[in-house]
Structure formats: C-alpha cells, structure tokens
GROMACS .gro file of C-alpha atoms in nm:
model
  429
    1UNK     CA    1   0.407   0.978   1.821
    2UNK     CA    2   0.393   0.616   1.822
    3UNK     CA    3   0.096   0.475   2.020
    4UNK     CA    4   0.112   0.120   2.146
    5UNK     CA    5  -0.162  -0.115   2.196
    6UNK     CA    6  -0.183  -0.357   2.463
    7UNK     CA    7  -0.329  -0.706   2.416
    8UNK     CA    8  -0.440  -0.937   2.705
    9UNK     CA    9  -0.663  -1.190   2.760
   10UNK     CA   10  -0.896  -1.206   3.057
   11UNK     CA   11  -1.014  -1.503   3.263
   12UNK     CA   12  -1.338  -1.503   3.094
   13UNK     CA   13  -1.146  -1.572   2.777
   14UNK     CA   14  -1.209  -1.215   2.601
   15UNK     CA   15  -0.938  -1.056   2.398
   16UNK     CA   16  -0.881  -0.680   2.572
   17UNK     CA   17  -0.692  -0.420   2.341
   18UNK     CA   18  -0.631  -0.123   2.504
   19UNK     CA   19  -0.461   0.205   2.345
   20UNK     CA   20  -0.416   0.421   2.647
   21UNK     CA   21  -0.343   0.797   2.531
   22UNK     CA   22  -0.438   1.123   2.648
   23UNK     CA   23  -0.361   1.271   2.285
   24UNK     CA   24  -0.766   1.262   2.224
   25UNK     CA   25  -1.050   1.466   2.313
   26UNK     CA   26  -1.271   1.115   2.272
   27UNK     CA   27  -1.273   0.762   2.336
   28UNK     CA   28  -1.361   0.461   2.115
   29UNK     CA   29  -1.522   0.130   2.272
   30UNK     CA   30  -1.582  -0.154   2.059
   31UNK     CA   31  -1.691  -0.475   2.124
   32UNK     CA   32  -1.589  -0.739   1.807
   33UNK     CA   33  -1.754  -1.076   1.785
   34UNK     CA   34  -1.652  -1.312   1.528
   35UNK     CA   35  -1.901  -1.617   1.470
   36UNK     CA   36  -1.879  -1.885   1.176
   37UNK     CA   37  -2.127  -1.820   0.906
   38UNK     CA   38  -2.361  -2.071   0.824
   39UNK     CA   39  -2.627  -2.193   1.043
   40UNK     CA   40  -2.732  -1.880   1.207
   41UNK     CA   41  -2.631  -1.651   0.922
   42UNK     CA   42  -2.957  -1.457   0.882
   43UNK     CA   43  -2.980  -1.425   1.296
   44UNK     CA   44  -2.661  -1.275   1.305
   45UNK     CA   45  -2.764  -1.053   1.062
   46UNK     CA   46  -3.044  -0.916   1.233
   47UNK     CA   47  -2.905  -0.931   1.592
   48UNK     CA   48  -2.624  -0.683   1.491
   49UNK     CA   49  -2.915  -0.431   1.438
   50UNK     CA   50  -3.144  -0.543   1.741
   51UNK     CA   51  -2.843  -0.524   1.993
   52UNK     CA   52  -2.771  -0.185   1.898
   53UNK     CA   53  -3.140  -0.074   1.929
   54UNK     CA   54  -3.223  -0.193   2.254
   55UNK     CA   55  -3.147  -0.377   2.591
   56UNK     CA   56  -3.349  -0.494   2.880
   57UNK     CA   57  -3.302  -0.202   3.082
   58UNK     CA   58  -3.323   0.048   2.769
   59UNK     CA   59  -3.622  -0.145   2.605
   60UNK     CA   60  -3.684   0.126   2.301
   61UNK     CA   61  -3.481   0.310   2.080
   62UNK     CA   62  -3.622   0.643   2.258
   63UNK     CA   63  -3.491   0.525   2.620
   64UNK     CA   64  -3.148   0.425   2.464
   65UNK     CA   65  -3.097   0.742   2.279
   66UNK     CA   66  -3.179   0.919   2.586
   67UNK     CA   67  -2.929   0.756   2.786
   68UNK     CA   68  -2.687   0.836   2.488
   69UNK     CA   69  -2.772   1.190   2.540
   70UNK     CA   70  -2.696   1.202   2.925
   71UNK     CA   71  -2.360   1.073   2.834
   72UNK     CA   72  -2.273   1.365   2.676
   73UNK     CA   73  -2.431   1.261   2.311
   74UNK     CA   74  -2.226   0.947   2.278
   75UNK     CA   75  -2.253   0.788   1.937
   76UNK     CA   76  -2.357   0.391   1.918
   77UNK     CA   77  -2.336   0.200   1.620
   78UNK     CA   78  -2.362  -0.164   1.523
   79UNK     CA   79  -2.291  -0.347   1.193
   80UNK     CA   80  -2.174  -0.693   1.048
   81UNK     CA   81  -1.933  -0.773   0.797
   82UNK     CA   82  -1.757  -1.073   0.666
   83UNK     CA   83  -1.386  -1.164   0.783
   84UNK     CA   84  -1.303  -1.481   0.585
   85UNK     CA   85  -1.559  -1.716   0.637
   86UNK     CA   86  -1.674  -1.567   0.961
   87UNK     CA   87  -1.911  -1.283   1.062
   88UNK     CA   88  -1.768  -1.016   1.266
   89UNK     CA   89  -2.054  -0.823   1.455
   90UNK     CA   90  -1.944  -0.476   1.614
   91UNK     CA   91  -2.115  -0.256   1.892
   92UNK     CA   92  -1.936   0.063   1.924
   93UNK     CA   93  -1.959   0.400   2.127
   94UNK     CA   94  -1.752   0.715   2.088
   95UNK     CA   95  -1.779   0.901   2.363
   96UNK     CA   96  -1.568   1.234   2.525
   97UNK     CA   97  -1.274   1.228   2.721
   98UNK     CA   98  -1.363   1.217   3.113
   99UNK     CA   99  -1.136   1.537   3.150
  100UNK     CA  100  -1.422   1.719   2.927
  101UNK     CA  101  -1.704   1.653   3.163
  102UNK     CA  102  -1.844   1.900   3.406
  103UNK     CA  103  -1.818   1.742   3.742
  104UNK     CA  104  -1.546   1.485   3.695
  105UNK     CA  105  -1.774   1.185   3.592
  106UNK     CA  106  -1.636   0.880   3.423
  107UNK     CA  107  -1.834   0.902   3.086
  108UNK     CA  108  -1.575   0.629   2.942
  109UNK     CA  109  -1.659   0.395   3.225
  110UNK     CA  110  -2.047   0.445   3.195
  111UNK     CA  111  -2.035   0.411   2.804
  112UNK     CA  112  -1.834   0.080   2.840
  113UNK     CA  113  -2.121  -0.031   3.093
  114UNK     CA  114  -2.384   0.046   2.862
  115UNK     CA  115  -2.195  -0.117   2.573
  116UNK     CA  116  -2.179  -0.445   2.743
  117UNK     CA  117  -2.529  -0.427   2.873
  118UNK     CA  118  -2.647  -0.434   2.496
  119UNK     CA  119  -2.439  -0.750   2.461
  120UNK     CA  120  -2.508  -0.957   2.763
  121UNK     CA  121  -2.851  -0.817   2.863
  122UNK     CA  122  -3.053  -0.759   2.554
  123UNK     CA  123  -3.403  -0.715   2.482
  124UNK     CA  124  -3.508  -1.080   2.586
  125UNK     CA  125  -3.574  -1.333   2.846
  126UNK     CA  126  -3.575  -1.736   2.851
  127UNK     CA  127  -3.835  -1.761   2.582
  128UNK     CA  128  -3.667  -1.563   2.325
  129UNK     CA  129  -3.590  -1.178   2.200
  130UNK     CA  130  -3.886  -0.944   2.235
  131UNK     CA  131  -4.172  -1.057   1.997
  132UNK     CA  132  -4.267  -0.696   1.991
  133UNK     CA  133  -3.928  -0.546   1.855
  134UNK     CA  134  -3.854  -0.827   1.628
  135UNK     CA  135  -4.089  -0.763   1.313
  136UNK     CA  136  -3.945  -0.385   1.299
  137UNK     CA  137  -3.580  -0.545   1.338
  138UNK     CA  138  -3.669  -0.806   1.036
  139UNK     CA  139  -3.821  -0.510   0.820
  140UNK     CA  140  -3.511  -0.308   0.875
  141UNK     CA  141  -3.283  -0.569   0.788
  142UNK     CA  142  -3.473  -0.706   0.497
  143UNK     CA  143  -3.508  -0.339   0.363
  144UNK     CA  144  -3.126  -0.270   0.417
  145UNK     CA  145  -3.024  -0.607   0.191
  146UNK     CA  146  -3.275  -0.520  -0.064
  147UNK     CA  147  -3.147  -0.173  -0.119
  148UNK     CA  148  -2.775  -0.310  -0.217
  149UNK     CA  149  -2.937  -0.311  -0.580
  150UNK     CA  150  -2.952   0.071  -0.582
  151UNK     CA  151  -2.561   0.074  -0.548
  152UNK     CA  152  -2.498  -0.098  -0.876
  153UNK     CA  153  -2.131  -0.116  -0.832
  154UNK     CA  154  -2.179  -0.278  -0.511
  155UNK     CA  155  -2.432  -0.513  -0.620
  156UNK     CA  156  -2.254  -0.629  -0.917
  157UNK     CA  157  -1.937  -0.718  -0.678
  158UNK     CA  158  -2.172  -0.889  -0.445
  159UNK     CA  159  -2.299  -1.072  -0.749
  160UNK     CA  160  -1.934  -1.173  -0.903
  161UNK     CA  161  -1.838  -1.308  -0.510
  162UNK     CA  162  -2.170  -1.535  -0.512
  163UNK     CA  163  -2.100  -1.649  -0.827
  164UNK     CA  164  -1.711  -1.688  -0.790
  165UNK     CA  165  -1.754  -1.870  -0.438
  166UNK     CA  166  -2.076  -2.058  -0.509
  167UNK     CA  167  -1.940  -2.378  -0.364
  168UNK     CA  168  -1.770  -2.224  -0.029
  169UNK     CA  169  -1.948  -2.057   0.271
  170UNK     CA  170  -1.818  -1.734   0.149
  171UNK     CA  171  -2.058  -1.762  -0.164
  172UNK     CA  172  -2.360  -1.758   0.068
  173UNK     CA  173  -2.594  -1.530  -0.134
  174UNK     CA  174  -2.800  -1.228  -0.034
  175UNK     CA  175  -3.095  -1.383  -0.158
  176UNK     CA  176  -3.059  -1.690   0.061
  177UNK     CA  177  -2.995  -1.465   0.370
  178UNK     CA  178  -3.287  -1.225   0.286
  179UNK     CA  179  -3.529  -1.565   0.271
  180UNK     CA  180  -3.384  -1.689   0.584
  181UNK     CA  181  -3.417  -1.322   0.774
  182UNK     CA  182  -3.796  -1.334   0.722
  183UNK     CA  183  -3.802  -1.671   0.896
  184UNK     CA  184  -3.627  -1.551   1.185
  185UNK     CA  185  -3.796  -1.604   1.529
  186UNK     CA  186  -3.739  -1.491   1.885
  187UNK     CA  187  -3.630  -1.820   1.980
  188UNK     CA  188  -3.394  -1.885   1.685
  189UNK     CA  189  -3.229  -1.536   1.771
  190UNK     CA  190  -3.202  -1.643   2.110
  191UNK     CA  191  -3.029  -1.942   2.040
  192UNK     CA  192  -2.795  -1.769   1.805
  193UNK     CA  193  -2.747  -1.509   2.084
  194UNK     CA  194  -2.629  -1.787   2.325
  195UNK     CA  195  -2.397  -1.948   2.064
  196UNK     CA  196  -2.235  -1.612   2.009
  197UNK     CA  197  -2.176  -1.534   2.366
  198UNK     CA  198  -2.040  -1.917   2.484
  199UNK     CA  199  -1.844  -1.958   2.164
  200UNK     CA  200  -1.762  -1.649   1.984
  201UNK     CA  201  -1.470  -1.473   1.973
  202UNK     CA  202  -1.493  -1.152   2.155
  203UNK     CA  203  -1.257  -0.872   2.160
  204UNK     CA  204  -1.289  -0.538   2.303
  205UNK     CA  205  -1.101  -0.231   2.199
  206UNK     CA  206  -1.071   0.065   2.424
  207UNK     CA  207  -0.887   0.343   2.281
  208UNK     CA  208  -0.842   0.681   2.429
  209UNK     CA  209  -0.768   0.781   2.804
  210UNK     CA  210  -0.890   0.450   2.933
  211UNK     CA  211  -0.802   0.219   3.217
  212UNK     CA  212  -0.700  -0.151   3.157
  213UNK     CA  213  -0.791  -0.280   3.501
  214UNK     CA  214  -1.122  -0.083   3.474
  215UNK     CA  215  -1.217  -0.234   3.138
  216UNK     CA  216  -1.125  -0.599   3.277
  217UNK     CA  217  -1.333  -0.521   3.586
  218UNK     CA  218  -1.634  -0.443   3.388
  219UNK     CA  219  -1.600  -0.729   3.144
  220UNK     CA  220  -1.592  -0.972   3.424
  221UNK     CA  221  -1.899  -0.815   3.583
  222UNK     CA  222  -2.059  -0.822   3.249
  223UNK     CA  223  -1.996  -1.179   3.162
  224UNK     CA  224  -2.019  -1.327   3.516
  225UNK     CA  225  -2.361  -1.512   3.448
  226UNK     CA  226  -2.240  -1.628   3.102
  227UNK     CA  227  -2.091  -1.954   3.233
  228UNK     CA  228  -1.748  -2.084   3.095
  229UNK     CA  229  -1.646  -1.990   2.758
  230UNK     CA  230  -1.532  -2.193   2.490
  231UNK     CA  231  -1.425  -1.971   2.194
  232UNK     CA  232  -1.396  -2.164   1.846
  233UNK     CA  233  -1.153  -2.203   1.580
  234UNK     CA  234  -1.219  -1.996   1.303
  235UNK     CA  235  -1.147  -2.145   0.943
  236UNK     CA  236  -1.152  -2.022   0.596
  237UNK     CA  237  -1.129  -2.219   0.290
  238UNK     CA  238  -0.824  -2.054   0.056
  239UNK     CA  239  -0.847  -2.169  -0.307
  240UNK     CA  240  -0.481  -2.070  -0.414
  241UNK     CA  241  -0.548  -2.141  -0.796
  242UNK     CA  242  -0.845  -2.084  -1.043
  243UNK     CA  243  -0.961  -2.440  -1.190
  244UNK     CA  244  -1.203  -2.324  -1.470
  245UNK     CA  245  -1.315  -2.003  -1.578
  246UNK     CA  246  -1.682  -1.898  -1.511
  247UNK     CA  247  -1.815  -1.599  -1.706
  248UNK     CA  248  -2.176  -1.486  -1.612
  249UNK     CA  249  -2.367  -1.164  -1.756
  250UNK     CA  250  -2.685  -1.044  -1.601
  251UNK     CA  251  -2.904  -0.752  -1.731
  252UNK     CA  252  -3.042  -0.461  -1.539
  253UNK     CA  253  -3.211  -0.139  -1.670
  254UNK     CA  254  -2.900   0.116  -1.653
  255UNK     CA  255  -2.695   0.314  -1.888
  256UNK     CA  256  -2.335   0.228  -1.752
  257UNK     CA  257  -2.252  -0.149  -1.733
  258UNK     CA  258  -2.043  -0.285  -1.446
  259UNK     CA  259  -1.757  -0.542  -1.521
  260UNK     CA  260  -1.604  -0.735  -1.259
  261UNK     CA  261  -1.328  -0.995  -1.234
  262UNK     CA  262  -1.236  -1.217  -0.964
  263UNK     CA  263  -0.884  -1.369  -0.927
  264UNK     CA  264  -0.753  -1.640  -0.697
  265UNK     CA  265  -0.447  -1.508  -0.542
  266UNK     CA  266  -0.212  -1.815  -0.458
  267UNK     CA  267  -0.266  -1.733  -0.069
  268UNK     CA  268  -0.299  -2.014   0.190
  269UNK     CA  269  -0.416  -1.778   0.469
  270UNK     CA  270  -0.451  -1.419   0.530
  271UNK     CA  271  -0.081  -1.348   0.594
  272UNK     CA  272   0.071  -1.522   0.312
  273UNK     CA  273   0.277  -1.264   0.168
  274UNK     CA  274   0.016  -1.030   0.245
  275UNK     CA  275   0.253  -0.711   0.213
  276UNK     CA  276   0.375  -0.778  -0.128
  277UNK     CA  277   0.025  -0.870  -0.238
  278UNK     CA  278  -0.084  -0.544  -0.109
  279UNK     CA  279   0.139  -0.332  -0.309
  280UNK     CA  280   0.105  -0.531  -0.615
  281UNK     CA  281  -0.247  -0.451  -0.623
  282UNK     CA  282  -0.214  -0.112  -0.550
  283UNK     CA  283   0.046  -0.066  -0.857
  284UNK     CA  284  -0.159  -0.266  -1.044
  285UNK     CA  285  -0.512  -0.076  -1.023
  286UNK     CA  286  -0.487   0.147  -0.693
  287UNK     CA  287  -0.421   0.501  -0.722
  288UNK     CA  288  -0.376   0.729  -1.001
  289UNK     CA  289  -0.006   0.617  -1.073
  290UNK     CA  290  -0.175   0.249  -1.124
  291UNK     CA  291  -0.154   0.059  -1.445
  292UNK     CA  292  -0.549   0.003  -1.477
  293UNK     CA  293  -0.597   0.379  -1.412
  294UNK     CA  294  -0.334   0.551  -1.612
  295UNK     CA  295  -0.382   0.277  -1.920
  296UNK     CA  296  -0.768   0.164  -1.916
  297UNK     CA  297  -0.891   0.464  -1.805
  298UNK     CA  298  -0.692   0.754  -1.895
  299UNK     CA  299  -0.501   0.677  -2.213
  300UNK     CA  300  -0.732   0.427  -2.396
  301UNK     CA  301  -1.075   0.566  -2.239
  302UNK     CA  302  -1.247   0.249  -2.221
  303UNK     CA  303  -1.403   0.260  -1.887
  304UNK     CA  304  -1.529   0.545  -1.601
  305UNK     CA  305  -1.333   0.373  -1.352
  306UNK     CA  306  -1.108   0.043  -1.307
  307UNK     CA  307  -0.962  -0.049  -0.992
  308UNK     CA  308  -0.843  -0.351  -0.826
  309UNK     CA  309  -0.843  -0.428  -0.458
  310UNK     CA  310  -0.724  -0.742  -0.241
  311UNK     CA  311  -0.985  -0.937  -0.014
  312UNK     CA  312  -0.722  -1.050   0.221
  313UNK     CA  313  -0.963  -1.267   0.452
  314UNK     CA  314  -1.026  -1.468   0.117
  315UNK     CA  315  -0.749  -1.441  -0.049
  316UNK     CA  316  -0.933  -1.299  -0.361
  317UNK     CA  317  -0.824  -0.987  -0.587
  318UNK     CA  318  -1.107  -0.809  -0.772
  319UNK     CA  319  -1.109  -0.568  -1.035
  320UNK     CA  320  -1.408  -0.338  -1.085
  321UNK     CA  321  -1.505  -0.147  -1.393
  322UNK     CA  322  -1.750   0.073  -1.531
  323UNK     CA  323  -1.777   0.052  -1.901
  324UNK     CA  324  -1.984   0.074  -2.203
  325UNK     CA  325  -2.085  -0.285  -2.294
  326UNK     CA  326  -1.959  -0.293  -2.646
  327UNK     CA  327  -1.624  -0.248  -2.511
  328UNK     CA  328  -1.643  -0.565  -2.259
  329UNK     CA  329  -1.344  -0.746  -2.464
  330UNK     CA  330  -1.139  -0.458  -2.515
  331UNK     CA  331  -1.138  -0.401  -2.143
  332UNK     CA  332  -1.059  -0.759  -2.076
  333UNK     CA  333  -0.765  -0.758  -2.326
  334UNK     CA  334  -0.623  -0.459  -2.160
  335UNK     CA  335  -0.646  -0.555  -1.823
  336UNK     CA  336  -0.479  -0.889  -1.918
  337UNK     CA  337  -0.199  -0.685  -2.085
  338UNK     CA  338  -0.144  -0.478  -1.822
  339UNK     CA  339  -0.125  -0.760  -1.556
  340UNK     CA  340   0.140  -0.908  -1.799
  341UNK     CA  341   0.348  -0.581  -1.722
  342UNK     CA  342   0.300  -0.665  -1.367
  343UNK     CA  343   0.411  -1.029  -1.415
  344UNK     CA  344   0.747  -0.900  -1.600
  345UNK     CA  345   0.806  -0.642  -1.385
  346UNK     CA  346   0.791  -0.371  -1.629
  347UNK     CA  347   0.619  -0.111  -1.396
  348UNK     CA  348   0.815   0.210  -1.334
  349UNK     CA  349   1.025   0.274  -1.010
  350UNK     CA  350   0.852   0.583  -0.969
  351UNK     CA  351   0.476   0.411  -0.966
  352UNK     CA  352   0.616   0.126  -0.725
  353UNK     CA  353   0.758   0.444  -0.488
  354UNK     CA  354   0.437   0.600  -0.521
  355UNK     CA  355   0.250   0.300  -0.422
  356UNK     CA  356   0.441   0.253  -0.107
  357UNK     CA  357   0.411   0.616  -0.009
  358UNK     CA  358   0.036   0.615  -0.058
  359UNK     CA  359  -0.003   0.295   0.152
  360UNK     CA  360   0.232   0.397   0.429
  361UNK     CA  361   0.081   0.750   0.447
  362UNK     CA  362  -0.266   0.568   0.482
  363UNK     CA  363  -0.127   0.347   0.753
  364UNK     CA  364   0.015   0.646   0.946
  365UNK     CA  365  -0.294   0.814   0.954
  366UNK     CA  366  -0.448   0.559   1.142
  367UNK     CA  367  -0.312   0.693   1.457
  368UNK     CA  368  -0.480   1.047   1.418
  369UNK     CA  369  -0.790   0.940   1.591
  370UNK     CA  370  -0.971   0.674   1.815
  371UNK     CA  371  -1.230   0.582   1.553
  372UNK     CA  372  -0.967   0.511   1.267
  373UNK     CA  373  -0.743   0.311   1.533
  374UNK     CA  374  -1.044   0.126   1.614
  375UNK     CA  375  -1.099   0.062   1.251
  376UNK     CA  376  -0.792  -0.071   1.213
  377UNK     CA  377  -0.748  -0.294   1.483
  378UNK     CA  378  -1.108  -0.403   1.455
  379UNK     CA  379  -0.985  -0.694   1.178
  380UNK     CA  380  -0.717  -0.823   1.420
  381UNK     CA  381  -0.924  -1.070   1.635
  382UNK     CA  382  -0.693  -1.363   1.632
  383UNK     CA  383  -0.326  -1.408   1.680
  384UNK     CA  384  -0.058  -1.120   1.745
  385UNK     CA  385  -0.167  -0.752   1.731
  386UNK     CA  386   0.065  -0.562   1.444
  387UNK     CA  387   0.068  -0.178   1.489
  388UNK     CA  388   0.068   0.079   1.181
  389UNK     CA  389   0.389   0.158   1.230
  390UNK     CA  390   0.510  -0.240   1.195
  391UNK     CA  391   0.294  -0.288   0.889
  392UNK     CA  392   0.470   0.002   0.763
  393UNK     CA  393   0.808  -0.141   0.822
  394UNK     CA  394   0.685  -0.460   0.640
  395UNK     CA  395   0.563  -0.269   0.326
  396UNK     CA  396   0.888  -0.068   0.287
  397UNK     CA  397   1.070  -0.419   0.303
  398UNK     CA  398   0.916  -0.492  -0.044
  399UNK     CA  399   1.102  -0.562  -0.328
  400UNK     CA  400   1.003  -0.524  -0.719
  401UNK     CA  401   1.059  -0.915  -0.724
  402UNK     CA  402   0.799  -0.965  -0.468
  403UNK     CA  403   0.549  -0.787  -0.635
  404UNK     CA  404   0.622  -1.001  -0.948
  405UNK     CA  405   0.578  -1.308  -0.777
  406UNK     CA  406   0.261  -1.172  -0.620
  407UNK     CA  407   0.125  -1.090  -0.983
  408UNK     CA  408   0.205  -1.416  -1.117
  409UNK     CA  409   0.038  -1.586  -0.880
  410UNK     CA  410  -0.282  -1.450  -0.979
  411UNK     CA  411  -0.541  -1.658  -1.194
  412UNK     CA  412  -0.870  -1.554  -1.330
  413UNK     CA  413  -1.151  -1.739  -1.199
  414UNK     CA  414  -1.480  -1.517  -1.286
  415UNK     CA  415  -1.585  -1.265  -1.504
  416UNK     CA  416  -1.880  -1.103  -1.426
  417UNK     CA  417  -2.108  -0.857  -1.629
  418UNK     CA  418  -2.395  -0.665  -1.537
  419UNK     CA  419  -2.509  -0.534  -1.832
  420UNK     CA  420  -2.701  -0.234  -1.890
  421UNK     CA  421  -3.010  -0.207  -2.127
  422UNK     CA  422  -3.012   0.154  -2.185
  423UNK     CA  423  -3.300   0.219  -1.973
  424UNK     CA  424  -3.234   0.425  -1.684
  425UNK     CA  425  -3.427   0.326  -1.362
  426UNK     CA  426  -3.235   0.569  -1.122
  427UNK     CA  427  -2.863   0.592  -0.974
  428UNK     CA  428  -2.615   0.418  -1.207
  429UNK     CA  429  -2.346   0.400  -0.967
   0.00000   0.00000   0.00000
C-alpha cells in the first residue's frame, strides 16, 4: 500500500511534511533544522544534546522524563549529522496513536507541543543558556566526540574525510570541533540558537494518524514570538575530479589495520545521476554479490571486510577495508582491478539485477514503520519530495551503460591507512 506524503510551507516559512495514515500504532514527530557548518559548529554540536535534555518548563532531565512517562512512555531523541556542508539537527518524539489512549486524549498533539517547546522555549533567558546545565552538556558532547576512537572503523573513515576535504568546510576536523566545544559559553549558545530559529531551514515530519491543520496551528503558536524568518540558501562545494593523490598513514595500537579510499565521483550536486551512482556503488561494493566482497574478501582473502558507500551530499565514494597491513598494496591493486571491471561493464547481469532488487527492497521497507519513513524523509529538507515508490521507479530505470558511466567518473583522491602496531588496546572494530 502506497503511503503518500503531503508537503506544505507554513506562514512562518517552515516546511511541514505530513504522512497521514492509520496503519501504525505509533506516530513519529521530528523537527529537522538545517544550518550551515562553520561559525557555530561547536555550538550546534552542543545544542543537539542540550535541546533534547531540557526546556524552560522542564528544566531538568528528571522533569522531562516524567513528562514523557505521562505521554504513555513517549521516546525523545536528539542528534546532529552532516548533510553536505550543512548540519542537520534533529529533535524527535515517537508516541502511541491517540486511538490507544485510555480516555481518548491527544497524545500526538501533546507530544508535538512538547517537541516544539524544546526548540522554541529552551532552558535559557536573555543572558544565555543555563550556566548550571551547560558544563554537563559540554562534558557529554566532548566525551561523545572523544569516544569515536574506540570504533576504529568509524574513526578511520572520519580521518580520511578530514584529509580528503582539508580545504573544504566538510573537512572540519573533530579535533577542531572538540577544542571549540570546550569554549562554548551560555552567550555563544544563545547566539547560535537565535540564528538557527531565524535563518535555519526547518521541517517538521509528522507521520502517523496526524492532523495537518493541527500541526500548522501548533507550529504557528510556537513560532509566533520568533519574528520574521529568513531561511538561508544551503550550499555545498562539489569537487568533480581529483587533482592529486593524497596518501596518509597513521598508527594506532591495534591488530587489524584500516584502509580507507576516497574517490571524487564526478557529481555537480546531490541529484546528479544519483540513482545510477547508487547502483554502481552497490554492484561494486555493496551486498554479498558485489565485486569487492566476492573478490577482495572471499576469493583472495585479502581483507576482513571490503565495502563501498556513496556520500550523496558531498559527491564522494568511499571504500572501507579491514586488512593486515602487509597486504595494503595487494588490496589496492585488486580494488583498482575491480573498478576497471565496473568501468568496462564486465559485471554480470545477475549481479546487476541482484543489486537493483536489494536496493528496491530496502526502499519498500521504508513504508513499514513511522520511524523508517521519518528516517527516509529526514534527508529531504529542500526542494521537492521523492517518495520511496518514486525512487524505486528511478532505480529500475537505470541501465548497465548508466552504471559504466558512473564508474568511469570515479577518480581516486585520498588513500588513508590506520595501521595497527600489533599491540592490542581494546576493541578493534
């Protein structure tokens, strides 16, 4: 059954995406706020946590959790991620459908009011955010950034991107963010919050048995004191082709080494032949049918894992591999050989169709829950909305020649190696 979204823009210049359906027993309400990376990078990183932990009315986590319990155990979360050279801050509540309440009360409406109050009425005054709460939020944010090194695979990917995009906003390093997080003040946090409300791109995703008119009413009430909003125009630098090859090796006490390759993908924006490039990436290094899995890992046993992914918002294709460090050149040579297979169209019809089927099945599954639909639409914060069914049609239209063209657009930019020193220091993955 197709679930159709409706997109509108409110008088406060907020995008409202509603997916009204009675198929689910829960509803998902998410505020997505898009802001530029740069001046307030550290503040936004702290804000994503701060806003999810308190508000002016519920000025402690204990009070906020108590309110969530009153809402039949509604679940609240906040996070921050990159969309191109912009940050996406998300505040999300998942609650039960109103039909399941004991007395017919509107849990969805009350949950939306709470969600909006977290954003528009935070634990702050005209002098800044709560000076009592801020040190805790800074500590939690810093610990989260510092803990990434415990996940060696994620850490190696981050270091490759920082190296590859060192001259671009996208390459802002975790080290730089961490240093600035520790300098965040109640006043600088307030300035970032004000910019976010006045100039950020804001989209509310309301998925479940929701009312569009009620959402618009509550949005207008929440933003009535903000003043006129002027959302900014998001921009991202897309480097179509690598100019030089950068190689960097760093050492860390661990057994398994991590090899990460960064390719410029020839994209001029996030929609430039996306569907062809997505299938190419999958045939090359996606599922168990992929060239990298079947050859580098299975046939030649040169690695523990080897996969490719497309970072759509930046036009970058990444290959990640866990290897023995003495096999580095063999792995590089075989990856290059398999890329030639893709460029020459020597992959099988079976692999091509298996990739299409796997991707289309994944897109069909987005309709299974409110949370998965929210995950899907959470990246579509500008322009028109593409439904999962429309995306499937686009994937099915991709040809073998389209995949060859996408492969030929790849140029290797960066080779990053996190080399193990054979002295285990904990988790290797």
